[in-house]
Coordinates of C-alpha atoms in Angstrom, one line a residue:
X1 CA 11.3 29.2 -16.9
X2 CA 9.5 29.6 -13.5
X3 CA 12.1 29.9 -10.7
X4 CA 10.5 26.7 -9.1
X5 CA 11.8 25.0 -12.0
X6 CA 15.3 23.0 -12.3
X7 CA 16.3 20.6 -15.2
X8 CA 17.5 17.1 -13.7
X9 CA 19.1 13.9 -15.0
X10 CA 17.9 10.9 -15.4
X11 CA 20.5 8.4 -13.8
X12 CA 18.5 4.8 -14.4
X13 CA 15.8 3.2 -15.1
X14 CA 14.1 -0.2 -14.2
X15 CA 11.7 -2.0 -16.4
X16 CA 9.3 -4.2 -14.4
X17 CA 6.7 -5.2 -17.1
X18 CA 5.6 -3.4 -20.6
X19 CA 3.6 -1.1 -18.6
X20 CA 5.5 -0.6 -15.4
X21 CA 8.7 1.4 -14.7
X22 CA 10.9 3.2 -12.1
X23 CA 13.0 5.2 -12.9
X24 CA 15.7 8.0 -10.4
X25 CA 16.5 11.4 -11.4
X26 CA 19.1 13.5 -9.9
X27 CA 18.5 15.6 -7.0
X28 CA 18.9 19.3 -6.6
X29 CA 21.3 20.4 -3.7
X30 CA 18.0 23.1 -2.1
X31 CA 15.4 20.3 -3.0
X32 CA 13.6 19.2 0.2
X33 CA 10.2 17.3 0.5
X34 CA 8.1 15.0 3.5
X35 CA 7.9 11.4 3.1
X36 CA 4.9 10.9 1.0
X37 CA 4.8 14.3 -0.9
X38 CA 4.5 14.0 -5.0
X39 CA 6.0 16.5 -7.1
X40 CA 5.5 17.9 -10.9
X41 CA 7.8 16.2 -13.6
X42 CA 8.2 17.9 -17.1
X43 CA 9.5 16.5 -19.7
X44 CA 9.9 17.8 -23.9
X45 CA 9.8 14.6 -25.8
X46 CA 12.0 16.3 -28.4
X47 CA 14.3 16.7 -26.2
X48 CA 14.6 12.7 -25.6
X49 CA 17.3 10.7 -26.8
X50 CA 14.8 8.1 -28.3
X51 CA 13.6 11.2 -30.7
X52 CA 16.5 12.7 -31.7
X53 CA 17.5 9.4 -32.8
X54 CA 14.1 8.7 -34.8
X55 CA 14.5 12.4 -36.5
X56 CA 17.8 12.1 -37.5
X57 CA 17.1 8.3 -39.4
X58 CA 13.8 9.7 -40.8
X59 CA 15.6 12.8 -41.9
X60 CA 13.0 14.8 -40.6
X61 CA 12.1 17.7 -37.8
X62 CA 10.0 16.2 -35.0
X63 CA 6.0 16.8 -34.7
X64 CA 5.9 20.3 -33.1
X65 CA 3.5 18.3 -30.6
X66 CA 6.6 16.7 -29.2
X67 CA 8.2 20.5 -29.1
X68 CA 6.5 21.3 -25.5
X69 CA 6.9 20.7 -22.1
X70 CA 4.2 18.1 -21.0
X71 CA 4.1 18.0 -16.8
X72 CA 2.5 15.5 -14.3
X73 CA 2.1 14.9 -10.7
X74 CA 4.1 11.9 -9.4
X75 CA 4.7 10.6 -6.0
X76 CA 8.5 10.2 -4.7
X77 CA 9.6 7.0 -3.9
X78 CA 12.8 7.9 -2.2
X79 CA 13.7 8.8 1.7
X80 CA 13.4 12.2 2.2
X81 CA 17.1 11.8 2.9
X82 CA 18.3 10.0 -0.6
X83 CA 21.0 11.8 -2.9
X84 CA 18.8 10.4 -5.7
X85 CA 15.0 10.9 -6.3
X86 CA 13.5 7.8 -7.9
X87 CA 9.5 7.6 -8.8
X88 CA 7.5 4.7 -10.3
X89 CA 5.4 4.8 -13.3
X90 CA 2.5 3.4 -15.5
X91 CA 2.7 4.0 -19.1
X92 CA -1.1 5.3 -20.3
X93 CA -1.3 3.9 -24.4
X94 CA -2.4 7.5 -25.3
X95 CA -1.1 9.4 -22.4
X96 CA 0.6 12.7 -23.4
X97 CA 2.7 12.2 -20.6
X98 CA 3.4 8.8 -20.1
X99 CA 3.4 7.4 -23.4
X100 CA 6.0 9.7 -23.9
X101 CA 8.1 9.0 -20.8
X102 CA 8.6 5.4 -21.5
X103 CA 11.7 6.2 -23.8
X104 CA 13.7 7.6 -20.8
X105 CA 17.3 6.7 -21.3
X106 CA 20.0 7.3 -19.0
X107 CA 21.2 11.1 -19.5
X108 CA 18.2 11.8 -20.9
X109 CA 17.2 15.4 -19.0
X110 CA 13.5 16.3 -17.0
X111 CA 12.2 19.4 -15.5
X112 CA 11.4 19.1 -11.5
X113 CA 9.0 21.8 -10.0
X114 CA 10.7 22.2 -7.0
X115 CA 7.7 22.7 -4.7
X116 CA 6.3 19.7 -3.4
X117 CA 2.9 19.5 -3.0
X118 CA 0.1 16.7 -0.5
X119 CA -0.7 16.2 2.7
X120 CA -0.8 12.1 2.6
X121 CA 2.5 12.3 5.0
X122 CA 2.3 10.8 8.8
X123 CA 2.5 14.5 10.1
X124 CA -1.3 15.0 9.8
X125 CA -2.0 12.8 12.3
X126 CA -2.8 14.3 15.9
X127 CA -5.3 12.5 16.9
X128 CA -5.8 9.2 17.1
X129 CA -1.6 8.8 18.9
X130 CA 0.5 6.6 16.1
X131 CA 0.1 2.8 16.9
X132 CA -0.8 0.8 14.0
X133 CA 0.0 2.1 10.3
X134 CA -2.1 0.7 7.4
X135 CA -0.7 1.6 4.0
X136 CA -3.2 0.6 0.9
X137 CA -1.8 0.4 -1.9
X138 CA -2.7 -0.3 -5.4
X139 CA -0.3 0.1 -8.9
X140 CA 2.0 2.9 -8.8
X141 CA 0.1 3.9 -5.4
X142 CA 3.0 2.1 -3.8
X143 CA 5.0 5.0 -4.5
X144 CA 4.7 7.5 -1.2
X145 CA 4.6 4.4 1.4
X146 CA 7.8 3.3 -0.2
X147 CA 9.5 6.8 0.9
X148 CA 7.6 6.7 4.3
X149 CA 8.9 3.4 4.7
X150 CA 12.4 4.7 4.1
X151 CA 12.1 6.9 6.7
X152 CA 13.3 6.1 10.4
X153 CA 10.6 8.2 11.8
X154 CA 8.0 5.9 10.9
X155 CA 9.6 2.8 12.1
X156 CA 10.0 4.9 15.7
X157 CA 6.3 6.2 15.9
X158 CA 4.5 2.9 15.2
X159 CA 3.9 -0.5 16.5
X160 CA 3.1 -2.1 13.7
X161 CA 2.9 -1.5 10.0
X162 CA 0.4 -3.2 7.9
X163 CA 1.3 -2.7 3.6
X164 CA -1.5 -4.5 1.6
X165 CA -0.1 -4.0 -2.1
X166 CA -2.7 -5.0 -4.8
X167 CA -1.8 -5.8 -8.5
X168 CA -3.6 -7.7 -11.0
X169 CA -0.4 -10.3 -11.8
X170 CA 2.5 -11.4 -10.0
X171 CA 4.4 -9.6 -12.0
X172 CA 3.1 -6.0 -11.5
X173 CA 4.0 -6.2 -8.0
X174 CA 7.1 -4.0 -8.3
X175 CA 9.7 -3.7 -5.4
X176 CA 9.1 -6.7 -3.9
X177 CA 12.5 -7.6 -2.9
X178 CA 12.9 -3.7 -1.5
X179 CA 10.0 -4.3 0.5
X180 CA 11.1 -7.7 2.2
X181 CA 14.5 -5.9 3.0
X182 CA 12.7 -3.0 4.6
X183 CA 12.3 -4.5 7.9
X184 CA 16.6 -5.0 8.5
X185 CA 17.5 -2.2 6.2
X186 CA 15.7 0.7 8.2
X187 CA 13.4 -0.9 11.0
X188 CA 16.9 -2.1 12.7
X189 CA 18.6 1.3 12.6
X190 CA 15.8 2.6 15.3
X191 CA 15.0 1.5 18.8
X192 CA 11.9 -1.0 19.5
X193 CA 10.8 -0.6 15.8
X194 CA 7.6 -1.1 14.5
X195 CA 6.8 -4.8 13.2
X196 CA 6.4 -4.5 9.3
X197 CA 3.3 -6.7 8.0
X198 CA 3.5 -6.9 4.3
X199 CA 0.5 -8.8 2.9
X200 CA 0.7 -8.9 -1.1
X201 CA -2.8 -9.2 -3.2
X202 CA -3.1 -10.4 -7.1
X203 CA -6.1 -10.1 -8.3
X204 CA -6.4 -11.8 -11.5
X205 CA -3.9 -15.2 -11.4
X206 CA -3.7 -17.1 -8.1
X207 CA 0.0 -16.8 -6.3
X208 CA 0.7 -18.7 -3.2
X209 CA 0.7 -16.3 -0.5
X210 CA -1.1 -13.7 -1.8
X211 CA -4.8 -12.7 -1.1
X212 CA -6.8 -12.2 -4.4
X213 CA -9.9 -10.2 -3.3
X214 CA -10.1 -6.5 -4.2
X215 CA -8.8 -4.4 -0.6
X216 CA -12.7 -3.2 0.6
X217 CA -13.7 -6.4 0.1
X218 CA -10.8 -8.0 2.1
X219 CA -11.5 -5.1 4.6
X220 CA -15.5 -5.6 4.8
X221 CA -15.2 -9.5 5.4
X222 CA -12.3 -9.1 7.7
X223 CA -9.7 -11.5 5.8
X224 CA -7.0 -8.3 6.0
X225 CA -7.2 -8.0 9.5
X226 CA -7.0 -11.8 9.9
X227 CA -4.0 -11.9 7.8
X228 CA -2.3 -8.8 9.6
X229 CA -3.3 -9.9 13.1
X230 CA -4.2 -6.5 13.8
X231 CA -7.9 -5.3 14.3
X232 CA -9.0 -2.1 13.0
X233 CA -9.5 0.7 15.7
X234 CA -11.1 4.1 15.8
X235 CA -9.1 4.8 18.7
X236 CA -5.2 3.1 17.5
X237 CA -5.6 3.0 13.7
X238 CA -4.1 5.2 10.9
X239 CA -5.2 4.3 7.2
X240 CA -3.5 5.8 3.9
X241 CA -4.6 4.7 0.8
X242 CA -3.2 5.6 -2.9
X243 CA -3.8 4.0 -6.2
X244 CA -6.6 3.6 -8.5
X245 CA -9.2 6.2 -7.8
X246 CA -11.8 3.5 -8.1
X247 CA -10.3 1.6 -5.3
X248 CA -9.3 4.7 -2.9
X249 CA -13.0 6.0 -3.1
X250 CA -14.2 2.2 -2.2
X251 CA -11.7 1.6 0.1
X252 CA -12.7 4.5 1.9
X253 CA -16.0 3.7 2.0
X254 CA -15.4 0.5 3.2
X255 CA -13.3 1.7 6.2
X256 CA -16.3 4.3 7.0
X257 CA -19.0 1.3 7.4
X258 CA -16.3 -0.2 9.9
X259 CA -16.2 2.5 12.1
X260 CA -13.4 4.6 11.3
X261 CA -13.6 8.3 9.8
X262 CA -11.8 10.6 7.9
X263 CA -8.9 12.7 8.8
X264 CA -9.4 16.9 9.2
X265 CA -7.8 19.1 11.0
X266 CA -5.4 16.5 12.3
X267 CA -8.0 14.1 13.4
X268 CA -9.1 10.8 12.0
X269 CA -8.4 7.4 10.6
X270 CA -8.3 7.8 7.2
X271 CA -6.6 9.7 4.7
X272 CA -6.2 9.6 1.1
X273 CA -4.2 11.1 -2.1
X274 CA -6.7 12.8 -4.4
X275 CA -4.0 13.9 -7.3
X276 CA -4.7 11.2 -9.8

């Protein structure tokens, strides 16, 4: 086993709907990543309690399929600083990952690659100076803007923080109640924080409150800036985005007719996680 590679615990898990989980690991003592990093998770479903149980009622070794490790890339949704390391997951029907990982049980043991790995953290931006922070989120996109949000940093550098978090129903709009607390639980630990805007989208029932336009639509026809109160700005605006490839390449493309560019070499509005 690679040198990178340390076996952790799993310590909980949260169910949110039949295809929507969190779940937090333990953390290794030398483990160290930036808000809004991902990492590689392994896991052997053999190894699982959930199998062991079905081979010993069935009487019967395991398919040697579920005899390997299987890894993935998944985004932390912990502060950098957490004693725990928590990430949030879909579950894919036929996934060989994910499929698999939905019979987590407490104790149950994973393999961490210890290097983390993305640049969608708030240190690539030099230029334009932090002001206003959108974070675009769709599904288990959430994931990195959750740790970023857990960081004080953030709360110092900006003014205001704009999370648009799409799902298709009410109830896949995970964390909810960890967002609303975000504001008093870490914004009031820092000096002149930044003003969290949390705007929640559902796209496929109607929920009071909530927008239910897809995000470069809202963008294009200005209804997310309306809701936020904040304009978009070459010259003040940051814009992350991380979710469902079809809506981070639209998104983007959305935010390029309005102006604003991409972020290279430390420059730019935009930037984006391409790991899915």
């Amino acid at each position: 086993m690679s040198d990178n590679i340390q076996t952790v615990t799993v310590l909980s898990k949260t169910t949110w709907t039949p295809n929507l989980f969190s779940f937090t690991v333990s953390r290794p003592d030398s483990f160290k990543f930036t808000a809004g990093q991902f990492v590689r998770l392994g896991v052997n479903p053999s190894q699982l309690k959930y199998y062991k149980q079905q081979t010993e009622a069935n009487g019967k070794t395991s398919d040697a399929a579920l005899n390997e490790d299987i890894f993935r890339a998944y985004s932390i949704v912990s502060s950098p600083f957490d004693e725990v390391l928590e990430f949030f997951s879909i579950v894919i029907p036929d996934g060989a990952f994910t499929s698999q990982l939905q019979h987590l049980e407490v104790g149950d043991e994973l393999l961490l690659n210890t290097m983390p790995f993305g640049f969608l953290t708030l240190a690539r931006y030099q230029k334009p100076l932090p002001k206003d922070l959108w974070l675009l989120a769709t599904g288990t996109g959430l994931a990195p803007f959750l740790s970023m949000l857990q960081d004080l940093q953030t709360w110092e550098d900006y003014e205001h923080i704009i999370l648009a978090y799409s799902a298709r129903s009410i109830e896949e709009l995970a964390y909810i109640d960890k967002i609303e607390s975000l504001q008093e639980d870490f914004g009031s630990l820092v000096e002149n924080p930044a003003k969290l805007i949390f705007i929640p989208i559902v796209t496929r029932e109607p929920v009071e409150g909530a927008l239910t336009e897809r995000l470069p639509k809202l963008l294009l026809d200005g209804t997310l800036q309306e809701r936020a109160g904040i304009a978009l700005d070459i010259d003040s605006t940051h814009v992350m985005l991380c979710g469902n490839p079809d809506m981070v390449e639209d998104t983007k493309e959305a935010l390029k007719t309005l102006g604003l560019v991409m972020n290279r070499r430390g420059e730019g509005n935009i930037a984006v996680e391409n790991y899915w």
